[in-house]
Coordinates of C-alpha atoms in Angstrom, one line a residue:
X22 CA -198.4 236.2 -47.8
X23 CA -196.6 239.5 -46.9
X24 CA -198.7 242.5 -46.5
X25 CA -197.6 245.9 -47.6
X26 CA -198.2 248.6 -44.9
X27 CA -199.1 251.9 -46.7
X28 CA -199.0 255.2 -45.3
X29 CA -202.7 255.1 -45.2
X30 CA -203.1 252.0 -43.4
X31 CA -200.4 253.1 -40.9
X32 CA -202.4 256.3 -39.9
X33 CA -205.5 254.2 -39.6
X34 CA -203.9 251.6 -37.3
X35 CA -202.3 254.5 -35.4
X36 CA -205.7 256.1 -34.6
X37 CA -207.5 252.7 -33.9
X38 CA -204.8 251.9 -31.3
X39 CA -205.1 255.2 -29.5
X40 CA -201.8 256.4 -30.5
X41 CA -202.8 259.7 -32.5
X42 CA -201.3 261.6 -29.8
X43 CA -197.9 260.4 -30.9
X44 CA -198.3 262.7 -34.1
X45 CA -197.9 266.5 -33.6
X46 CA -201.3 268.3 -33.5
X47 CA -199.8 271.1 -35.6
X48 CA -198.0 270.4 -38.7
X49 CA -195.2 273.0 -39.4
X50 CA -195.8 274.9 -42.7
X51 CA -192.2 273.8 -43.6
X52 CA -193.6 270.2 -44.2
X53 CA -196.7 271.1 -46.1
X54 CA -196.0 274.6 -47.6
X55 CA -194.6 275.6 -50.9
X56 CA -191.0 275.1 -49.5
X57 CA -191.7 271.7 -48.2
X58 CA -188.8 269.2 -48.9
X59 CA -191.1 267.2 -51.3
X60 CA -192.0 270.4 -53.3
X61 CA -188.4 272.0 -53.7
X62 CA -186.7 271.8 -57.2
X63 CA -183.9 269.4 -57.0
X64 CA -180.8 270.9 -58.6
X65 CA -177.6 269.1 -59.9
X66 CA -174.5 271.3 -60.6
X67 CA -171.8 270.8 -63.3
X68 CA -168.6 272.8 -63.4
X69 CA -167.5 273.9 -60.0
X70 CA -165.1 276.6 -60.8
X71 CA -165.5 280.2 -59.6
X72 CA -168.6 280.9 -61.5
X73 CA -170.2 277.6 -60.8
X74 CA -169.5 277.6 -57.1
X75 CA -169.4 281.4 -56.4
X76 CA -172.2 282.9 -58.2
X77 CA -174.4 279.9 -59.4
X78 CA -174.3 277.7 -56.7
X79 CA -174.1 280.3 -54.0
X80 CA -177.2 282.1 -55.3
X81 CA -179.4 278.9 -55.6
X82 CA -178.4 277.9 -52.1
X83 CA -180.3 281.0 -51.0
X84 CA -183.5 280.2 -52.9
X85 CA -185.8 278.5 -50.5
X86 CA -187.8 276.4 -53.0
X87 CA -184.7 274.8 -54.5
X88 CA -182.3 272.2 -53.0
X89 CA -178.9 271.2 -54.3
X90 CA -178.5 267.5 -54.4
X91 CA -175.3 266.9 -56.3
X92 CA -172.2 268.6 -57.7
X93 CA -169.7 267.6 -60.5
X94 CA -166.3 268.6 -61.9
X95 CA -163.9 266.9 -64.2
X96 CA -161.5 268.1 -61.4
X97 CA -162.6 266.1 -58.5
X98 CA -161.2 268.3 -55.9
X99 CA -163.2 271.2 -57.2
X100 CA -166.5 269.1 -56.7
X101 CA -165.3 268.2 -53.2
X102 CA -164.8 271.8 -52.3
X103 CA -168.4 272.6 -53.7
X104 CA -169.8 269.8 -51.7
X105 CA -168.3 271.4 -48.6
X106 CA -170.2 274.6 -49.2
X107 CA -173.4 272.8 -49.8
X108 CA -173.1 270.7 -46.6
X109 CA -172.3 273.6 -44.6
X110 CA -175.4 275.4 -45.8
X111 CA -177.7 272.6 -45.2
X112 CA -176.0 271.2 -42.1
X113 CA -175.8 267.6 -43.4
X114 CA -173.7 265.7 -45.7
X115 CA -176.4 264.7 -48.3
X116 CA -175.0 266.3 -51.3
X117 CA -173.3 263.8 -53.7
X118 CA -170.0 264.3 -55.7
X119 CA -169.5 263.2 -59.3
X120 CA -166.5 263.5 -61.7
X121 CA -168.5 262.3 -64.8
X122 CA -171.5 264.5 -65.5
X123 CA -173.4 261.7 -67.1
X124 CA -173.8 259.9 -63.8
X125 CA -175.4 263.2 -62.2
X126 CA -177.7 263.5 -65.4
X127 CA -178.9 260.0 -65.0
X128 CA -180.4 260.5 -61.4
X129 CA -184.0 260.4 -61.5
X130 CA -184.4 262.6 -58.5
X131 CA -182.9 265.8 -60.1
X132 CA -185.1 268.1 -61.8
X133 CA -182.8 270.5 -63.3
X134 CA -179.1 270.9 -63.8
X135 CA -176.9 274.0 -63.8
X136 CA -174.0 274.2 -66.1
X137 CA -171.1 276.3 -65.4
X138 CA -168.4 274.6 -67.7
X139 CA -166.0 276.1 -70.4
X140 CA -168.1 277.2 -73.4
X141 CA -167.4 273.9 -75.6
X142 CA -169.5 271.9 -73.1
X143 CA -172.3 274.1 -72.8
X144 CA -174.5 272.8 -75.7
X145 CA -173.5 269.1 -75.4
X146 CA -174.2 269.0 -71.8
X147 CA -177.4 270.9 -72.2
X148 CA -178.6 268.4 -75.0
X149 CA -177.8 265.4 -72.7
X150 CA -179.7 266.8 -69.8
X151 CA -182.6 267.7 -72.0
X152 CA -182.7 264.1 -73.5
X153 CA -182.8 263.0 -69.8
X154 CA -186.1 265.0 -69.1
X155 CA -184.3 267.9 -67.2
X156 CA -184.7 271.4 -67.4
X157 CA -181.3 273.5 -67.8
X158 CA -179.6 276.6 -66.4
X159 CA -176.5 277.1 -68.5
X160 CA -173.9 279.7 -68.7
X161 CA -173.5 281.7 -72.0
X162 CA -172.5 281.5 -74.7
X163 CA -172.8 278.6 -77.4
X164 CA -169.7 277.8 -79.3
X165 CA -171.2 277.8 -82.7
X166 CA -174.2 279.0 -84.7
X167 CA -175.6 275.7 -85.7
X168 CA -175.3 274.1 -82.4
X169 CA -177.2 277.0 -80.8
X170 CA -180.0 276.4 -83.2
X171 CA -180.1 272.8 -82.6
X172 CA -180.4 273.4 -79.0
X173 CA -183.3 275.9 -79.3
X174 CA -185.0 273.5 -81.4
X175 CA -184.5 270.5 -78.7
X176 CA -186.0 272.9 -76.0
X177 CA -188.9 273.5 -78.0
X178 CA -189.4 270.1 -79.2
X179 CA -189.4 268.9 -75.4
X180 CA -191.3 271.9 -74.0
X181 CA -188.3 272.3 -71.6
X182 CA -187.3 275.3 -69.6
X183 CA -183.8 276.6 -70.5
X184 CA -182.2 279.7 -69.0
X185 CA -178.9 281.3 -70.0
X186 CA -176.7 282.4 -67.2
X187 CA -176.7 286.2 -68.0
X188 CA -177.5 288.9 -65.6
X189 CA -177.8 292.1 -67.7
X190 CA -181.5 292.0 -68.1
X191 CA -182.1 291.9 -64.4
X192 CA -179.7 294.7 -63.7
X193 CA -181.5 298.1 -63.4
X194 CA -178.6 300.1 -65.1
X195 CA -179.0 298.0 -68.4
X196 CA -182.6 297.7 -68.1
X197 CA -183.2 301.5 -67.9
X198 CA -180.5 302.1 -70.4
X199 CA -182.5 299.9 -73.1
X200 CA -185.8 301.5 -71.9
X201 CA -184.7 305.1 -72.5
X202 CA -183.6 304.1 -76.0
X203 CA -186.7 302.0 -76.9
X204 CA -189.1 304.7 -75.5
X205 CA -187.6 307.4 -77.8
X206 CA -185.9 309.5 -74.9
X207 CA -182.9 310.2 -77.2
X208 CA -185.1 310.3 -80.5
X209 CA -184.3 307.9 -83.2
X210 CA -181.7 305.7 -82.5
X211 CA -178.8 305.9 -85.1
X212 CA -175.7 304.3 -83.6
X213 CA -174.4 302.0 -80.6
X214 CA -170.8 302.2 -79.4
X215 CA -169.7 299.2 -77.3
X216 CA -166.2 298.7 -75.7
X217 CA -165.3 295.3 -74.3
X218 CA -162.5 294.3 -72.0
X219 CA -159.2 293.1 -73.7
X220 CA -158.2 289.5 -72.9
X221 CA -154.4 289.4 -73.3
X222 CA -153.1 286.3 -75.1
X223 CA -151.1 283.8 -73.3
X224 CA -147.7 282.2 -74.3
X225 CA -147.2 278.5 -75.0
X226 CA -146.5 276.5 -72.2
X227 CA -145.0 272.8 -72.0
X228 CA -147.0 269.4 -71.6
X229 CA -147.0 268.3 -68.0
X230 CA -148.3 265.3 -66.2
X231 CA -152.1 265.3 -65.7
X232 CA -153.2 266.0 -62.0
X233 CA -154.3 262.8 -60.2
X234 CA -157.6 264.5 -59.4
X235 CA -158.3 265.5 -63.2
X236 CA -160.0 263.6 -65.8
X237 CA -158.4 265.3 -68.8
X238 CA -160.1 263.5 -71.4
X239 CA -163.4 264.3 -70.0
X240 CA -162.5 268.1 -69.5
X241 CA -161.5 268.2 -73.4
X242 CA -164.9 266.4 -74.4
X243 CA -165.9 267.3 -77.9
X244 CA -162.7 269.5 -78.3
X245 CA -159.7 268.2 -80.2
X246 CA -157.3 266.3 -78.2
X247 CA -154.1 268.0 -77.1
X248 CA -151.7 267.4 -74.2
X249 CA -152.4 268.6 -70.6
X250 CA -150.5 272.0 -69.8
X251 CA -150.7 273.4 -66.3
X252 CA -152.3 276.9 -67.3
X253 CA -154.9 275.6 -69.9
X254 CA -157.9 275.0 -67.6
X255 CA -157.7 278.5 -66.1
X256 CA -160.7 280.6 -67.4
X257 CA -158.5 283.6 -68.4
X258 CA -156.6 281.1 -70.6
X259 CA -159.3 278.6 -72.1
X260 CA -161.4 281.5 -72.8
X261 CA -158.8 282.9 -75.4
X262 CA -158.6 279.5 -77.3
X263 CA -161.2 278.8 -80.1
X264 CA -161.6 275.2 -79.3
X265 CA -163.1 276.2 -75.9
X266 CA -164.4 279.7 -76.3
X267 CA -164.5 282.8 -78.2
X268 CA -162.4 285.4 -76.3
X269 CA -163.5 288.9 -75.0
X270 CA -166.1 289.2 -78.0
X271 CA -168.2 286.1 -76.9
X272 CA -167.6 286.4 -73.1
X273 CA -168.1 290.2 -72.3
X274 CA -170.2 290.7 -75.6
X275 CA -172.7 288.4 -74.2
X276 CA -173.4 291.1 -71.7
X277 CA -173.2 294.6 -73.4
X278 CA -174.0 293.6 -76.9
X279 CA -177.2 292.0 -75.5
X280 CA -178.3 295.4 -74.0
X281 CA -177.3 297.1 -77.3
X282 CA -179.5 294.7 -79.5
X283 CA -182.3 295.1 -76.8
X284 CA -182.3 298.8 -77.0
X285 CA -182.3 298.8 -80.8
X286 CA -185.1 296.5 -80.6
X287 CA -183.2 293.7 -82.5
X288 CA -182.9 291.2 -79.8
X289 CA -185.1 288.9 -81.6
X290 CA -183.3 289.2 -84.9
X291 CA -179.6 290.3 -85.3
X292 CA -177.5 292.0 -87.9
X293 CA -177.8 291.9 -91.5
X294 CA -174.0 292.7 -92.1
X295 CA -170.9 292.7 -90.1
X296 CA -167.4 293.8 -91.1
X297 CA -164.4 294.6 -89.2
X298 CA -160.8 293.5 -88.3
X299 CA -158.8 292.2 -85.5
X300 CA -155.3 290.7 -84.7
X301 CA -154.8 286.9 -84.4
X302 CA -152.1 286.0 -82.0
X303 CA -148.9 284.3 -83.4
X304 CA -149.6 280.6 -83.2
X305 CA -145.9 279.9 -83.0
X306 CA -145.7 281.9 -79.9
X307 CA -149.1 282.1 -78.1
X308 CA -151.4 279.4 -76.9
X309 CA -154.2 281.8 -77.4
X310 CA -155.9 282.2 -81.0
X311 CA -158.9 284.4 -80.4
X312 CA -158.6 288.0 -81.9
X313 CA -157.7 291.0 -80.1
X314 CA -157.4 294.6 -80.9
X315 CA -160.7 294.2 -83.0
X316 CA -163.1 296.8 -84.4
X317 CA -166.0 295.7 -85.7
X318 CA -169.1 297.5 -87.5
X319 CA -172.6 295.8 -87.2
X320 CA -175.5 297.0 -89.5
X321 CA -179.2 296.2 -88.7
X322 CA -182.2 296.2 -91.0
X323 CA -183.4 299.3 -89.1
X324 CA -180.5 301.1 -90.4
X325 CA -179.0 301.3 -86.9
X326 CA -175.2 300.6 -86.6
X327 CA -173.1 299.3 -83.9
X328 CA -169.3 299.8 -83.4
X329 CA -167.6 297.3 -81.2
X330 CA -164.1 297.2 -80.1
X331 CA -161.9 296.0 -77.1
X332 CA -160.1 298.2 -74.6
X333 CA -162.7 299.0 -71.9
X334 CA -166.3 298.4 -70.5
X335 CA -168.6 301.1 -72.0
X336 CA -171.8 301.2 -74.0
X337 CA -173.2 304.4 -75.6
X338 CA -176.6 304.9 -77.5
X339 CA -176.7 307.9 -79.8
X340 CA -180.0 309.2 -81.3
X341 CA -181.3 312.1 -83.3
X342 CA -182.0 314.1 -80.2
X343 CA -179.2 312.9 -77.7
X344 CA -177.4 310.1 -76.2
X345 CA -177.3 307.8 -73.1
X346 CA -174.4 305.9 -71.7
X347 CA -173.3 303.5 -69.0
X348 CA -169.3 303.6 -68.3
X349 CA -167.8 300.5 -66.6
X350 CA -169.5 297.1 -65.6
X351 CA -173.0 298.0 -64.1
X352 CA -171.5 301.4 -63.7
X353 CA -172.4 305.0 -64.0
X354 CA -175.2 306.4 -66.2
X355 CA -174.7 309.5 -68.2
X356 CA -176.8 311.2 -70.8
X357 CA -177.0 314.4 -73.0
X358 CA -179.9 315.6 -70.7
X359 CA -180.5 314.9 -67.0
X360 CA -184.2 314.8 -67.8
X361 CA -183.6 311.3 -69.6
X362 CA -182.1 309.7 -66.4
X363 CA -185.2 310.8 -64.4
X364 CA -187.6 308.6 -66.5
X365 CA -188.3 305.3 -64.6
X366 CA -191.4 303.8 -66.4
X367 CA -191.2 302.3 -70.0
X368 CA -193.9 301.5 -72.5
X369 CA -191.9 299.6 -74.9
X370 CA -189.9 297.4 -72.6
X371 CA -190.8 294.5 -70.5
X372 CA -190.8 295.0 -66.5
X373 CA -187.2 294.4 -64.7
X374 CA -187.2 290.7 -64.3
X375 CA -185.8 288.8 -61.1
X376 CA -182.1 287.8 -60.9
X377 CA -181.5 285.0 -63.5
X378 CA -181.5 282.0 -61.0
X379 CA -184.9 283.2 -59.5
X380 CA -186.2 283.7 -63.0
X381 CA -185.3 280.0 -63.9
X382 CA -187.1 278.5 -60.8
X383 CA -190.2 280.7 -61.6
X384 CA -190.2 279.4 -65.1
X385 CA -190.0 275.9 -63.9
X386 CA -193.2 276.4 -62.3
X387 CA -195.1 278.3 -64.6
X388 CA -193.4 276.5 -67.7
X389 CA -193.2 279.9 -69.4
X390 CA -189.8 281.3 -70.7
X391 CA -187.7 283.5 -68.6
X392 CA -186.0 286.6 -69.6
X393 CA -182.9 284.9 -71.0
X394 CA -184.9 281.9 -72.7
X395 CA -183.0 279.8 -75.0
X396 CA -183.9 281.7 -78.4
X397 CA -182.8 285.3 -76.7
X398 CA -179.3 283.6 -76.0
X399 CA -179.1 282.0 -79.2
X400 CA -179.8 285.3 -81.2
X401 CA -177.3 287.2 -79.1
X402 CA -174.4 284.4 -79.4
X403 CA -175.2 284.5 -83.3
X404 CA -174.3 288.1 -83.6
X405 CA -171.0 287.6 -81.5
X406 CA -170.0 284.4 -83.8
X407 CA -170.7 286.5 -86.8
X408 CA -168.1 289.2 -85.7
X409 CA -165.7 286.3 -85.3
X410 CA -166.3 285.3 -88.8
X411 CA -165.9 288.8 -90.1
X412 CA -162.5 289.1 -88.4
X413 CA -161.3 285.5 -89.6
X414 CA -162.6 286.2 -93.3
X415 CA -161.4 289.8 -93.2
X416 CA -164.4 290.7 -95.2
X417 CA -167.9 291.7 -94.8
X418 CA -170.2 288.8 -93.8
X419 CA -173.9 289.1 -95.1
X420 CA -176.5 287.5 -92.8
X421 CA -180.3 287.0 -93.3
X422 CA -181.7 286.7 -89.6
X423 CA -184.9 285.7 -90.6
X424 CA -183.8 282.6 -92.2
X425 CA -180.5 282.2 -90.3
X426 CA -178.5 282.0 -93.3
X427 CA -175.6 283.7 -95.2
X428 CA -176.2 285.7 -98.1
X429 CA -174.7 285.4 -101.5
X430 CA -171.8 283.6 -102.6
X431 CA -170.2 283.7 -99.0
X432 CA -172.6 280.7 -98.1
X433 CA -170.4 277.7 -98.8
X434 CA -167.1 279.6 -97.8
X435 CA -168.1 280.7 -94.2
X436 CA -170.1 277.2 -93.7
X437 CA -166.9 275.4 -93.1
X438 CA -166.0 278.0 -90.4
X439 CA -169.4 278.4 -88.6
X440 CA -170.2 274.7 -88.7
X441 CA -166.6 273.4 -87.6
X442 CA -166.6 270.9 -84.8
X443 CA -164.3 268.3 -83.7
X444 CA -164.8 264.8 -84.7
X445 CA -164.4 263.6 -81.1
X446 CA -167.4 261.9 -79.7
X447 CA -167.8 263.1 -76.3
X448 CA -170.4 260.3 -75.5
X449 CA -167.4 258.0 -75.8
X450 CA -164.8 259.8 -73.9

């Protein structure tokens, strides 16, 4: 009968044979410590564009308690390039390459996935990873309100860790801005003014052969089918098409409007009314169909109003006793009084959290929500989606944030827009 040689028996036999000296007398801390290979959090990366490879992969590679095991992209060459970055960092060739994310998610040795795809894939991929028992770090935002709520419910049901890829709460410029407002440094908050960058619409281009290294059907996934065009997969293009994203409002709004709602103390709730206008590009001329030249008015239950427009990067809080402002992305503070800017400790705001990647790994260990947990990102995205609805309907949208429901006779009318999703089954693409 064949005998199994266990590690315990191997050590026992080695000692009995007088070969103990063959083992090192001092075991390196890298083998037994918190960053030992067996204790590192194993990550798989999906979506290897500039954000996925540059920021997310690059940052996680510098975390000593994590290891990148696999990379994936519908464009195979993007995944291959990401693998080169991983192999150069670890000085080996262990990183696996996938074109189909389902193969990566199916790996039993991966603890969590990092998703950096276009927005329309965020929730479907996250749900698939959760069902496979993984924790998830995913770029913002959701594509609809309903799928965002479904994701939050799935995370809670599985007691999983989910972190949105948004950095603002870990940036001192925005952390202090919200802290000054919440601590009453400008008196009672009355209004918030937010400016977001303009994303220019893109002209239609002609269909072309699909590149050999791109799985076009997989790139489209749950979105309606359309012929491949050369510019469509570029972030500044797909981000302006509602099948895949929500334009400037959901992209840049995920940053500054989050700070606005945190400062107003509405980050766990949301607006009760949204109205405004915008310009939808001419469908005969443009590939893009997300609104530009928009002006939105948000009203909250605490009587604070927020005014959002495109045409810059700026956020300003106005209160009964003064104002505070941050101009430019992570830019320059200013205030009605320099004394406001000297305040560094806050009683009514959580401490400055670490960068979102570090926050995610810490949350995986403690099993406690991080700064951008699933509910925080969902409430933020809801406010952004409501802005799109107000533009599309050209009317005031009434919203009950406590029950996450439309108010009055708008319910059925707006339901068709907010719930709209392609009938394509991504699981069969």
